[in-house]
Short mmCIF file of C-alpha atoms in Angstrom, two decimals:
data_model
loop_
_atom_site.label_atom_id
_atom_site.label_comp_id
_atom_site.label_asym_id
_atom_site.label_seq_id
_atom_site.Cartn_x
_atom_site.Cartn_y
_atom_site.Cartn_z
CA MET A 1 9.87 -20.37 -4.59
CA VAL A 2 7.24 -19.50 -1.97
CA GLN A 3 7.74 -16.21 -0.32
CA LYS A 4 7.41 -15.85 3.43
CA LYS A 5 4.26 -13.74 3.37
CA GLN A 6 2.63 -16.17 0.92
CA LEU A 7 3.60 -19.02 3.31
CA LEU A 8 1.91 -17.11 6.12
CA LEU A 9 -1.33 -16.78 4.15
CA MET A 10 -1.21 -20.42 3.08
CA LEU A 11 -0.70 -21.60 6.69
CA TRP A 12 -3.64 -19.49 7.76
CA LEU A 13 -5.82 -21.10 5.16
CA VAL A 14 -4.60 -24.60 6.09
CA LEU A 15 -5.50 -24.00 9.72
CA LEU A 16 -8.92 -22.78 8.71
CA LYS A 17 -9.50 -25.87 6.51
CA GLN A 18 -8.41 -28.21 9.37
CA LEU A 19 -10.83 -26.35 11.66
CA MET A 20 -13.63 -26.75 9.10
CA ALA A 21 -12.80 -30.51 8.74
CA ILE A 22 -13.17 -30.93 12.49
CA PHE A 23 -16.55 -29.23 12.34
CA ILE A 24 -17.70 -31.50 9.53
CA SER A 25 -16.54 -34.64 11.43
CA MET A 26 -18.44 -33.64 14.54
CA GLY A 27 -21.92 -33.54 12.90
CA GLN A 28 -24.48 -31.66 10.86
CA VAL A 29 -24.62 -28.54 13.08
CA PHE A 30 -20.91 -28.00 12.66
CA LEU A 31 -21.18 -28.66 8.93
CA LYS A 32 -23.37 -25.53 8.75
CA ILE A 33 -20.71 -23.61 10.62
CA SER A 34 -18.05 -24.70 8.14
CA ILE A 35 -20.25 -23.42 5.29
CA ILE A 36 -20.41 -20.05 7.03
CA PHE A 37 -16.57 -19.99 7.06
CA VAL A 38 -16.52 -20.41 3.30
CA ARG A 39 -18.95 -17.51 2.95
CA ILE A 40 -17.13 -15.11 5.20
CA LEU A 41 -13.56 -15.72 3.89
CA GLU A 42 -12.20 -15.42 0.39
CA PHE A 43 -8.59 -15.77 -0.79
CA VAL A 44 -7.32 -14.40 -4.16
CA LEU A 45 -3.94 -15.78 -5.23
CA LYS A 46 -1.34 -13.79 -7.12
CA GLN A 47 -1.76 -16.28 -9.98
CA THR A 48 -5.14 -16.02 -11.74
CA LEU A 49 -6.80 -19.47 -12.07
CA PHE A 50 -9.76 -19.86 -14.43
CA MET A 51 -11.38 -22.57 -16.47
CA THR A 52 -10.27 -21.32 -19.86
CA ASP A 53 -13.23 -22.84 -21.80
CA LEU A 54 -15.77 -21.02 -19.69
CA THR A 55 -16.98 -17.48 -20.33
CA VAL A 56 -16.89 -14.62 -17.83
CA GLU A 57 -20.65 -15.12 -17.32
CA ASP A 58 -20.17 -18.86 -16.75
CA HIS A 59 -17.64 -18.21 -13.95
CA ILE A 60 -19.93 -15.84 -12.15
CA ASN A 61 -22.91 -18.29 -12.38
CA PHE A 62 -20.84 -21.39 -11.45
CA LEU A 63 -19.15 -19.82 -8.40
CA SER A 64 -22.30 -18.05 -7.16
CA ASN A 65 -24.10 -21.39 -7.29
CA LEU A 66 -21.17 -23.03 -5.49
CA LYS A 67 -21.59 -20.45 -2.72
CA ASN A 68 -25.31 -20.81 -2.83
CA VAL A 69 -25.94 -17.09 -3.47
CA LYS A 70 -28.20 -15.46 -6.01
CA VAL A 71 -26.66 -12.72 -8.09
CA ASN A 72 -27.44 -10.45 -11.02
CA VAL A 73 -24.61 -11.16 -13.47
CA ASP A 74 -25.07 -7.97 -15.44
CA GLU A 75 -24.94 -5.75 -12.39
CA ILE A 76 -21.78 -7.44 -11.14
CA LEU A 77 -20.05 -7.13 -14.52
CA LYS A 78 -21.08 -3.57 -14.86
CA GLU A 79 -19.55 -2.71 -11.54
CA LEU A 80 -16.36 -4.54 -12.61
CA ASP A 81 -16.41 -2.78 -15.96
CA LEU A 82 -16.53 -6.16 -17.67
CA LEU A 83 -20.00 -6.18 -19.16
CA PRO A 84 -18.70 -6.03 -22.76
CA GLN A 85 -16.65 -9.18 -22.02
CA LYS A 86 -19.66 -11.10 -20.62
CA LYS A 87 -19.70 -13.80 -23.37
CA LEU A 88 -15.90 -13.84 -23.74
CA LYS A 89 -13.87 -16.85 -22.61
CA THR A 90 -11.55 -15.99 -19.74
CA SER A 91 -8.53 -17.09 -21.83
CA LYS A 92 -9.17 -14.03 -24.02
CA LEU A 93 -9.18 -11.53 -21.14
CA SER A 94 -6.24 -9.19 -20.47
CA GLY A 95 -4.25 -9.42 -17.16
CA GLY A 96 -6.12 -6.47 -15.68
CA GLN A 97 -9.56 -7.87 -16.64
CA LYS A 98 -8.71 -11.24 -15.10
CA ARG A 99 -7.75 -9.51 -11.88
CA LYS A 100 -10.94 -7.55 -11.80
CA LEU A 101 -12.90 -10.77 -12.37
CA CYS A 102 -11.00 -12.54 -9.54
CA ILE A 103 -11.91 -9.68 -7.12
CA GLY A 104 -15.51 -9.67 -8.27
CA ILE A 105 -15.80 -13.38 -7.71
CA ALA A 106 -14.18 -13.08 -4.29
CA THR A 107 -16.92 -10.56 -3.21
CA LEU A 108 -19.85 -12.81 -4.27
CA GLY A 109 -22.03 -13.42 -1.28
CA ASN A 110 -20.57 -10.37 0.46
CA PRO A 111 -17.84 -12.15 2.53
CA LYS A 112 -16.58 -10.37 5.64
CA TYR A 113 -12.91 -11.18 5.05
CA ILE A 114 -10.91 -11.16 1.76
CA LEU A 115 -7.22 -12.06 1.41
CA LEU A 116 -5.53 -10.61 -1.68
CA ASP A 117 -1.99 -11.69 -2.58
CA GLU A 118 -0.32 -9.08 -4.74
CA PRO A 119 -3.53 -8.21 -6.77
CA THR A 120 -1.74 -5.86 -9.20
CA THR A 121 1.55 -7.58 -9.77
CA GLY A 122 2.49 -7.62 -13.46
CA LEU A 123 -0.13 -5.10 -14.52
CA ASP A 124 0.47 -1.88 -16.39
CA PRO A 125 -0.04 1.44 -14.49
CA LEU A 126 -3.60 2.06 -15.91
CA SER A 127 -4.76 -1.39 -15.06
CA ARG A 128 -3.30 -1.04 -11.52
CA ARG A 129 -5.25 2.24 -11.02
CA LYS A 130 -8.53 0.56 -12.13
CA ILE A 131 -7.90 -2.31 -9.62
CA TRP A 132 -7.32 0.35 -6.88
CA GLU A 133 -10.59 2.05 -7.69
CA LEU A 134 -12.39 -1.26 -7.55
CA LEU A 135 -10.89 -2.24 -4.22
CA LEU A 136 -11.63 1.25 -2.69
CA LYS A 137 -15.28 0.63 -3.65
CA LYS A 138 -15.28 -2.89 -2.27
CA LYS A 139 -13.49 -2.33 0.98
CA GLU A 140 -16.41 -0.70 2.85
CA GLY A 141 -18.04 -3.03 5.40
CA ARG A 142 -15.37 -5.80 5.13
CA VAL A 143 -11.82 -6.54 6.18
CA ILE A 144 -9.32 -6.94 3.34
CA PHE A 145 -5.85 -8.33 3.90
CA LEU A 146 -3.63 -7.27 1.01
CA THR A 147 -0.01 -8.14 0.33
CA THR A 148 1.99 -5.99 -2.13
CA HIS A 149 5.53 -4.89 -3.08
CA TYR A 150 4.27 -1.49 -4.20
CA MET A 151 4.57 1.13 -1.51
CA ASP A 152 2.23 3.60 -3.26
CA GLU A 153 -0.40 0.86 -3.41
CA ALA A 154 -0.22 0.20 0.32
CA ASP A 155 -0.31 3.93 1.01
CA ILE A 156 -3.44 4.43 -1.04
CA LEU A 157 -5.44 1.33 -0.17
CA ALA A 158 -4.54 0.26 3.39
CA ASP A 159 -5.88 1.77 6.60
CA ARG A 160 -3.25 -0.12 8.66
CA ARG A 161 0.10 -1.14 7.27
CA LEU A 162 2.46 -3.91 8.23
CA ILE A 163 6.03 -4.01 6.84
CA LEU A 164 7.87 -7.35 6.80
CA ASN A 165 11.64 -7.70 6.44
CA ASN A 166 13.21 -11.16 6.32
CA GLY A 167 10.11 -12.63 7.87
CA LYS A 168 10.09 -10.19 10.78
CA ILE A 169 7.51 -7.43 11.47
CA CYS A 170 9.25 -4.06 11.28
CA CYS A 171 6.27 -1.90 12.03
CA LEU A 172 2.44 -1.97 12.25
CA GLY A 173 -0.03 0.90 12.42
CA THR A 174 -1.96 3.57 10.56
CA ARG A 175 -0.20 5.91 8.07
CA LEU A 176 -0.18 8.85 10.48
CA TYR A 177 0.97 6.76 13.46
CA LEU A 178 3.89 5.16 11.61
CA LYS A 179 5.08 8.45 10.07
CA ASN A 180 4.90 10.22 13.47
CA HIS A 181 6.49 7.31 15.28
CA PHE A 182 9.43 7.22 12.91
CA ASN A 183 9.78 11.00 12.81
CA MET A 184 8.90 11.41 9.15
CA LYS A 185 8.49 14.96 7.86
CA TYR A 186 6.80 17.01 5.14
CA ASN A 187 8.98 18.29 2.32
CA LEU A 188 8.76 21.99 1.24
CA ASP A 189 10.66 22.45 -2.03
CA VAL A 190 11.25 26.06 -3.15
CA GLU A 191 12.71 27.35 -6.40
CA THR A 192 14.37 30.68 -5.63
CA LYS A 193 17.59 32.69 -5.95
CA GLU A 194 17.24 34.09 -2.39
CA LYS A 195 17.63 31.07 -0.12
CA GLU A 196 18.40 33.02 3.03
CA LYS A 197 15.43 35.22 2.77
CA ILE A 198 13.09 32.21 2.33
CA ASN A 199 14.80 30.43 5.17
CA LYS A 200 14.10 33.45 7.46
CA VAL A 201 10.46 33.46 6.39
CA ILE A 202 10.03 29.72 7.13
CA LYS A 203 11.89 29.89 10.38
CA SER A 204 9.84 32.92 11.59
CA TYR A 205 6.66 30.86 11.47
CA LEU A 206 8.16 27.44 12.18
CA PRO A 207 11.53 27.47 14.09
CA GLU A 208 11.60 23.66 14.06
CA ALA A 209 11.86 23.50 10.28
CA THR A 210 15.18 22.19 9.02
CA TYR A 211 16.97 23.06 5.78
CA ILE A 212 18.27 20.10 3.80
CA SER A 213 21.35 20.95 1.75
CA ASN A 214 21.72 19.51 -1.64
CA GLU A 215 25.32 19.86 -2.82
CA GLU A 216 24.50 18.69 -6.38
CA THR A 217 21.94 21.49 -7.01
CA GLU A 218 23.94 24.12 -5.16
CA ASP A 219 26.93 23.55 -7.42
CA ILE A 220 24.81 24.17 -10.53
CA GLU A 221 24.77 27.76 -11.70
CA SER A 222 21.27 28.79 -12.77
CA TYR A 223 18.93 31.75 -12.39
CA ASN A 224 16.77 29.82 -9.87
CA GLU A 225 17.76 26.89 -7.65
CA PHE A 226 15.72 24.35 -5.69
CA TYR A 227 16.00 24.17 -1.91
CA THR A 228 14.26 21.84 0.51
CA TRP A 229 13.00 22.32 4.08
CA ARG A 230 11.64 19.55 6.30
CA LEU A 231 8.60 20.37 8.41
CA PRO A 232 7.45 18.21 11.37
CA LEU A 233 4.17 16.34 10.94
CA ASN A 234 2.71 17.54 14.26
CA SER A 235 3.08 21.22 13.18
CA SER A 236 0.59 21.10 10.30
CA ASP A 237 -1.73 23.58 12.10
CA ARG A 238 0.97 26.30 11.55
CA PHE A 239 1.51 25.65 7.77
CA ALA A 240 -1.21 28.05 6.53
CA PRO A 241 0.68 31.34 7.25
CA ILE A 242 3.87 29.96 5.69
CA LEU A 243 2.03 28.95 2.53
CA ASN A 244 0.26 32.31 2.39
CA GLU A 245 3.56 34.10 2.64
CA LEU A 246 5.09 31.93 -0.10
CA ASP A 247 2.08 32.67 -2.26
CA ARG A 248 2.70 36.41 -1.71
CA LEU A 249 6.34 36.06 -2.75
CA SER A 250 5.58 33.91 -5.83
CA GLY A 251 6.52 35.61 -9.09
CA SER A 252 9.09 37.88 -7.42
CA VAL A 253 11.38 36.17 -4.89
CA ILE A 254 10.01 32.69 -5.64
CA ASN A 255 9.61 31.10 -8.96
CA LYS A 256 7.55 28.17 -7.69
CA TYR A 257 7.25 25.87 -4.64
CA ALA A 258 5.87 22.39 -3.87
CA PHE A 259 4.64 20.86 -0.66
CA SER A 260 4.69 17.05 -0.43
CA LEU A 261 3.63 14.49 2.18
CA PRO A 262 6.07 11.81 3.38
CA THR A 263 5.38 8.49 1.55
CA LEU A 264 5.37 4.94 2.74
CA GLU A 265 8.27 4.29 0.42
CA GLU A 266 10.37 6.87 2.32
CA LEU A 267 9.41 5.09 5.59
CA PHE A 268 10.42 1.69 4.06
CA ILE A 269 13.85 3.06 2.98
CA HIS A 270 14.26 4.62 6.45
CA LEU A 271 13.59 1.21 8.06
CA GLU A 272 15.88 -0.60 5.65
CA ASP A 273 18.69 1.87 6.51
CA ASP A 274 18.18 1.34 10.24
CA ILE A 275 18.17 -2.45 9.83
CA THR A 276 21.32 -2.37 7.73
CA PHE A 277 23.01 -0.05 10.25
CA ASN A 278 22.03 -2.32 13.15
CA GLU A 279 23.23 -5.44 11.34
CA ASP A 280 26.59 -3.79 10.57
CA THR A 281 26.89 -2.65 14.22
CA ASN A 282 26.18 -6.16 15.49
CA LYS A 283 28.76 -7.63 13.10
CA ASP A 284 31.42 -5.14 14.32
CA GLU A 285 30.57 -5.95 17.91
CA ASN A 286 30.86 -9.72 17.27
CA ASN A 287 34.17 -9.27 15.49
CA ASP A 288 35.47 -7.22 18.46
CA GLU A 289 34.41 -9.98 20.86
CA MET A 290 36.19 -12.59 18.74
CA VAL A 291 39.37 -10.55 18.70
CA ASN A 292 39.24 -10.06 22.49
CA SER A 293 38.68 -13.72 23.08
CA ASP A 294 41.69 -14.60 20.95
#
Protein backbone atom coordinates (compact mmCIF):
# COMPACT_ATOMS: atom_id res chain seq x y z
CA MET A 1 0.00 0.00 0.00
CA VAL A 2 1.46 3.36 -1.06
CA GLN A 3 1.55 5.92 1.75
CA LYS A 4 0.46 9.49 1.10
CA LYS A 5 3.91 11.02 1.47
CA GLN A 6 5.33 8.39 -0.95
CA LEU A 7 2.54 9.23 -3.39
CA LEU A 8 3.45 12.92 -3.10
CA LEU A 9 7.09 12.19 -3.96
CA MET A 10 6.10 9.90 -6.84
CA LEU A 11 3.75 12.52 -8.31
CA TRP A 12 6.54 15.07 -8.14
CA LEU A 13 8.84 12.75 -10.07
CA VAL A 14 6.14 11.95 -12.64
CA LEU A 15 5.64 15.67 -13.27
CA LEU A 16 9.38 16.18 -13.68
CA LYS A 17 9.60 13.25 -16.12
CA GLN A 18 6.71 14.65 -18.15
CA LEU A 19 8.43 18.04 -18.22
CA MET A 20 11.65 16.38 -19.37
CA ALA A 21 9.75 14.48 -22.11
CA ILE A 22 8.36 17.78 -23.37
CA PHE A 23 11.87 19.22 -23.48
CA ILE A 24 13.12 16.22 -25.49
CA SER A 25 10.26 16.44 -27.98
CA MET A 26 10.97 20.12 -28.63
CA GLY A 27 14.51 19.64 -29.87
CA GLN A 28 18.20 19.22 -29.08
CA VAL A 29 18.54 22.34 -26.92
CA PHE A 30 15.83 21.14 -24.58
CA LEU A 31 17.34 17.66 -24.54
CA LYS A 32 20.40 19.22 -22.88
CA ILE A 33 18.14 20.86 -20.32
CA SER A 34 16.52 17.50 -19.54
CA ILE A 35 19.98 15.99 -18.90
CA ILE A 36 20.63 18.83 -16.44
CA PHE A 37 17.45 17.82 -14.61
CA VAL A 38 18.81 14.31 -14.18
CA ARG A 39 22.04 15.70 -12.77
CA ILE A 40 20.48 18.08 -10.28
CA LEU A 41 17.83 15.74 -8.84
CA GLU A 42 18.20 12.32 -7.23
CA PHE A 43 15.55 10.15 -5.60
CA VAL A 44 16.36 7.32 -3.13
CA LEU A 45 13.47 4.92 -2.51
CA LYS A 46 12.78 3.21 0.82
CA GLN A 47 13.45 -0.12 -0.91
CA THR A 48 17.08 -0.63 -1.99
CA LEU A 49 17.27 -1.71 -5.65
CA PHE A 50 20.56 -3.15 -6.90
CA MET A 51 21.79 -5.48 -9.63
CA THR A 52 22.69 -8.37 -7.35
CA ASP A 53 25.36 -9.86 -9.66
CA LEU A 54 27.36 -6.61 -9.76
CA THR A 55 29.90 -5.56 -7.16
CA VAL A 56 29.89 -2.33 -5.18
CA GLU A 57 32.61 -0.98 -7.50
CA ASP A 58 30.59 -1.99 -10.58
CA HIS A 59 27.60 0.02 -9.36
CA ILE A 60 29.67 3.15 -8.80
CA ASN A 61 31.31 2.86 -12.23
CA PHE A 62 28.09 2.03 -14.08
CA LEU A 63 26.00 4.82 -12.56
CA SER A 64 28.74 7.44 -12.79
CA ASN A 65 29.07 6.63 -16.51
CA LEU A 66 25.31 6.84 -16.85
CA LYS A 67 25.44 10.34 -15.35
CA ASN A 68 28.50 11.17 -17.46
CA VAL A 69 30.65 12.12 -14.46
CA LYS A 70 34.21 11.07 -13.61
CA VAL A 71 34.76 9.73 -10.10
CA ASN A 72 37.44 8.18 -7.95
CA VAL A 73 35.80 4.96 -6.75
CA ASP A 74 38.20 4.44 -3.83
CA GLU A 75 37.64 7.96 -2.50
CA ILE A 76 33.86 7.57 -2.66
CA LEU A 77 33.88 4.18 -0.94
CA LYS A 78 36.29 5.43 1.72
CA GLU A 79 33.92 8.29 2.52
CA LEU A 80 31.03 5.81 2.68
CA ASP A 81 33.07 3.45 4.87
CA LEU A 82 32.61 0.75 2.19
CA LEU A 83 36.15 0.40 0.86
CA PRO A 84 36.57 -3.14 2.31
CA GLN A 85 33.39 -4.15 0.41
CA LYS A 86 34.63 -2.78 -2.92
CA LYS A 87 34.79 -6.19 -4.69
CA LEU A 88 31.77 -7.60 -2.85
CA LYS A 89 28.50 -8.25 -4.67
CA THR A 90 25.69 -6.03 -3.43
CA SER A 91 23.63 -9.09 -2.51
CA LYS A 92 26.19 -9.76 0.25
CA LEU A 93 25.90 -6.30 1.83
CA SER A 94 24.05 -5.64 5.08
CA GLY A 95 20.99 -3.37 5.15
CA GLY A 96 23.00 -0.44 6.49
CA GLN A 97 25.74 -0.90 3.88
CA LYS A 98 23.14 -0.95 1.08
CA ARG A 99 21.64 2.28 2.38
CA LYS A 100 25.05 3.97 2.48
CA LEU A 101 25.73 2.82 -1.08
CA CYS A 102 22.34 4.21 -2.19
CA ILE A 103 23.13 7.60 -0.69
CA GLY A 104 26.64 7.56 -2.17
CA ILE A 105 25.26 6.82 -5.62
CA ALA A 106 22.65 9.56 -5.23
CA THR A 107 25.40 12.14 -4.60
CA LEU A 108 27.44 11.19 -7.69
CA GLY A 109 27.86 14.29 -9.85
CA ASN A 110 27.04 16.54 -6.88
CA PRO A 111 23.26 16.96 -7.52
CA LYS A 112 21.61 20.04 -6.04
CA TYR A 113 18.48 18.20 -4.85
CA ILE A 114 18.14 14.74 -3.26
CA LEU A 115 14.89 13.05 -2.20
CA LEU A 116 15.27 10.38 0.49
CA ASP A 117 12.31 8.17 1.34
CA GLU A 118 12.77 6.75 4.87
CA PRO A 119 16.53 6.12 4.48
CA THR A 120 16.94 4.33 7.85
CA THR A 121 13.75 2.26 8.04
CA GLY A 122 14.45 -1.28 9.21
CA LEU A 123 18.04 -0.58 10.29
CA ASP A 124 19.52 -1.25 13.71
CA PRO A 125 20.37 1.78 15.94
CA LEU A 126 24.11 1.70 15.11
CA SER A 127 23.47 1.61 11.34
CA ARG A 128 20.97 4.45 11.70
CA ARG A 129 23.61 6.57 13.46
CA LYS A 130 26.13 5.91 10.69
CA ILE A 131 23.57 6.96 8.05
CA TRP A 132 22.92 10.15 10.03
CA GLU A 133 26.64 10.94 10.13
CA LEU A 134 26.86 10.39 6.37
CA LEU A 135 23.85 12.62 5.63
CA LEU A 136 25.14 15.40 7.90
CA LYS A 137 28.38 15.37 5.85
CA LYS A 138 26.50 15.28 2.54
CA LYS A 139 23.87 17.95 3.25
CA GLU A 140 26.16 20.96 2.88
CA GLY A 141 25.62 22.83 -0.39
CA ARG A 142 22.51 20.91 -1.43
CA VAL A 143 18.81 20.55 -0.61
CA ILE A 144 17.75 17.19 0.82
CA PHE A 145 14.06 16.25 1.14
CA LEU A 146 13.81 13.45 3.70
CA THR A 147 10.74 11.53 4.85
CA THR A 148 10.87 9.58 8.11
CA HIS A 149 8.74 8.12 10.89
CA TYR A 150 11.52 8.69 13.44
CA MET A 151 11.08 11.97 15.29
CA ASP A 152 14.65 11.94 16.64
CA GLU A 153 15.95 11.52 13.08
CA ALA A 154 14.00 14.55 11.84
CA ASP A 155 15.15 16.55 14.89
CA ILE A 156 18.83 15.79 14.21
CA LEU A 157 18.96 15.99 10.40
CA ALA A 158 16.39 18.54 9.28
CA ASP A 159 16.75 22.32 9.23
CA ARG A 160 13.04 22.71 8.50
CA ARG A 161 10.41 20.19 9.52
CA LEU A 162 7.00 19.42 8.05
CA ILE A 163 4.59 17.12 9.90
CA LEU A 164 1.81 15.39 7.94
CA ASN A 165 -1.29 13.91 9.52
CA ASN A 166 -3.85 12.10 7.33
CA GLY A 167 -2.43 13.82 4.28
CA LYS A 168 -2.69 17.31 5.78
CA ILE A 169 0.18 19.61 6.77
CA CYS A 170 0.03 20.16 10.54
CA CYS A 171 3.06 22.43 10.82
CA LEU A 172 6.12 23.64 8.90
CA GLY A 173 9.16 25.51 10.15
CA THR A 174 12.51 25.39 11.90
CA ARG A 175 12.90 23.52 15.18
CA LEU A 176 13.00 26.70 17.29
CA TYR A 177 10.07 28.31 15.44
CA LEU A 178 7.82 25.26 15.87
CA LYS A 179 8.65 24.78 19.53
CA ASN A 180 8.07 28.48 20.26
CA HIS A 181 4.90 28.60 18.17
CA PHE A 182 3.36 25.62 19.97
CA ASN A 183 4.55 26.83 23.39
CA MET A 184 6.93 23.95 24.05
CA LYS A 185 9.11 24.22 27.16
CA TYR A 186 12.37 22.98 28.64
CA ASN A 187 12.18 20.32 31.35
CA LEU A 188 14.14 20.72 34.58
CA ASP A 189 14.11 17.47 36.59
CA VAL A 190 15.42 17.64 40.16
CA GLU A 191 15.95 14.78 42.61
CA THR A 192 15.51 16.20 46.10
CA LYS A 193 13.68 15.79 49.40
CA GLU A 194 13.05 19.54 49.73
CA LYS A 195 10.71 20.36 46.86
CA GLU A 196 9.41 23.63 48.32
CA LYS A 197 12.91 25.03 48.82
CA ILE A 198 13.90 24.19 45.23
CA ASN A 199 10.63 25.64 43.97
CA LYS A 200 11.41 28.95 45.73
CA VAL A 201 14.91 29.00 44.23
CA ILE A 202 13.61 28.45 40.69
CA LYS A 203 10.74 30.93 41.07
CA SER A 204 13.06 33.60 42.45
CA TYR A 205 15.01 33.62 39.18
CA LEU A 206 12.19 32.63 36.83
CA PRO A 207 8.64 33.40 38.08
CA GLU A 208 7.15 31.98 34.83
CA ALA A 209 8.47 28.50 35.61
CA THR A 210 5.70 25.99 36.29
CA TYR A 211 5.87 22.95 38.55
CA ILE A 212 4.48 19.74 37.02
CA SER A 213 3.05 17.40 39.62
CA ASN A 214 3.64 13.70 39.23
CA GLU A 215 1.25 11.78 41.46
CA GLU A 216 2.96 8.46 40.82
CA THR A 217 6.36 9.59 42.11
CA GLU A 218 4.89 11.65 44.94
CA ASP A 219 3.08 8.58 46.30
CA ILE A 220 6.35 6.60 46.47
CA GLU A 221 8.23 6.89 49.74
CA SER A 222 11.97 7.29 49.18
CA TYR A 223 14.87 9.34 50.50
CA ASN A 224 14.88 11.48 47.35
CA GLU A 225 12.10 12.11 44.86
CA PHE A 226 12.06 13.49 41.31
CA TYR A 227 10.23 16.71 40.57
CA THR A 228 9.81 18.52 37.26
CA TRP A 229 9.57 22.19 36.35
CA ARG A 230 8.78 23.57 32.88
CA LEU A 231 10.79 26.60 31.73
CA PRO A 232 9.76 28.79 28.74
CA LEU A 233 11.96 28.62 25.64
CA ASN A 234 12.25 32.40 25.38
CA SER A 235 13.75 32.67 28.88
CA SER A 236 16.99 30.78 28.17
CA ASP A 237 19.07 33.91 28.84
CA ARG A 238 18.06 33.60 32.55
CA PHE A 239 18.91 29.93 33.00
CA ALA A 240 22.56 30.42 34.01
CA PRO A 241 21.93 31.73 37.57
CA ILE A 242 19.37 28.94 38.21
CA LEU A 243 21.84 26.27 37.12
CA ASN A 244 24.62 27.88 39.17
CA GLU A 245 22.40 27.80 42.27
CA LEU A 246 21.44 24.17 41.64
CA ASP A 247 25.14 23.30 41.29
CA ARG A 248 25.79 24.99 44.66
CA LEU A 249 23.02 22.93 46.31
CA SER A 250 24.11 19.64 44.73
CA GLY A 251 25.32 17.12 47.28
CA SER A 252 23.31 18.67 50.10
CA VAL A 253 19.74 19.67 49.24
CA ILE A 254 19.87 18.18 45.74
CA ASN A 255 21.01 14.68 44.86
CA LYS A 256 21.11 15.35 41.11
CA TYR A 257 19.28 17.29 38.40
CA ALA A 258 18.82 17.12 34.63
CA PHE A 259 17.99 19.77 32.07
CA SER A 260 16.41 18.63 28.78
CA LEU A 261 15.29 20.29 25.55
CA PRO A 262 11.78 19.71 24.19
CA THR A 263 11.89 17.10 21.42
CA LEU A 264 10.09 16.89 18.09
CA GLU A 265 8.36 13.77 19.40
CA GLU A 266 6.80 15.84 22.20
CA LEU A 267 5.61 18.34 19.59
CA PHE A 268 4.15 15.51 17.48
CA ILE A 269 2.26 14.10 20.49
CA HIS A 270 1.05 17.62 21.33
CA LEU A 271 -0.28 18.03 17.77
CA GLU A 272 -1.91 14.58 17.81
CA ASP A 273 -3.68 15.42 21.06
CA ASP A 274 -4.93 18.72 19.60
CA ILE A 275 -6.17 17.00 16.43
CA THR A 276 -7.96 14.30 18.44
CA PHE A 277 -9.53 16.92 20.71
CA ASN A 278 -10.75 18.98 17.72
CA GLU A 279 -12.16 15.87 16.00
CA ASP A 280 -14.04 14.87 19.17
CA THR A 281 -15.35 18.42 19.57
CA ASN A 282 -16.58 18.49 15.95
CA LYS A 283 -18.30 15.11 16.41
CA ASP A 284 -20.08 16.36 19.55
CA GLU A 285 -21.20 19.53 17.73
CA ASN A 286 -22.49 17.50 14.78
CA ASN A 287 -24.38 15.18 17.14
CA ASP A 288 -25.94 18.18 18.89
CA GLU A 289 -27.03 19.61 15.53
CA MET A 290 -28.62 16.29 14.55
CA VAL A 291 -30.49 16.10 17.85
CA ASN A 292 -31.73 19.69 17.48
CA SER A 293 -32.85 19.07 13.90
CA ASP A 294 -34.85 16.04 15.03
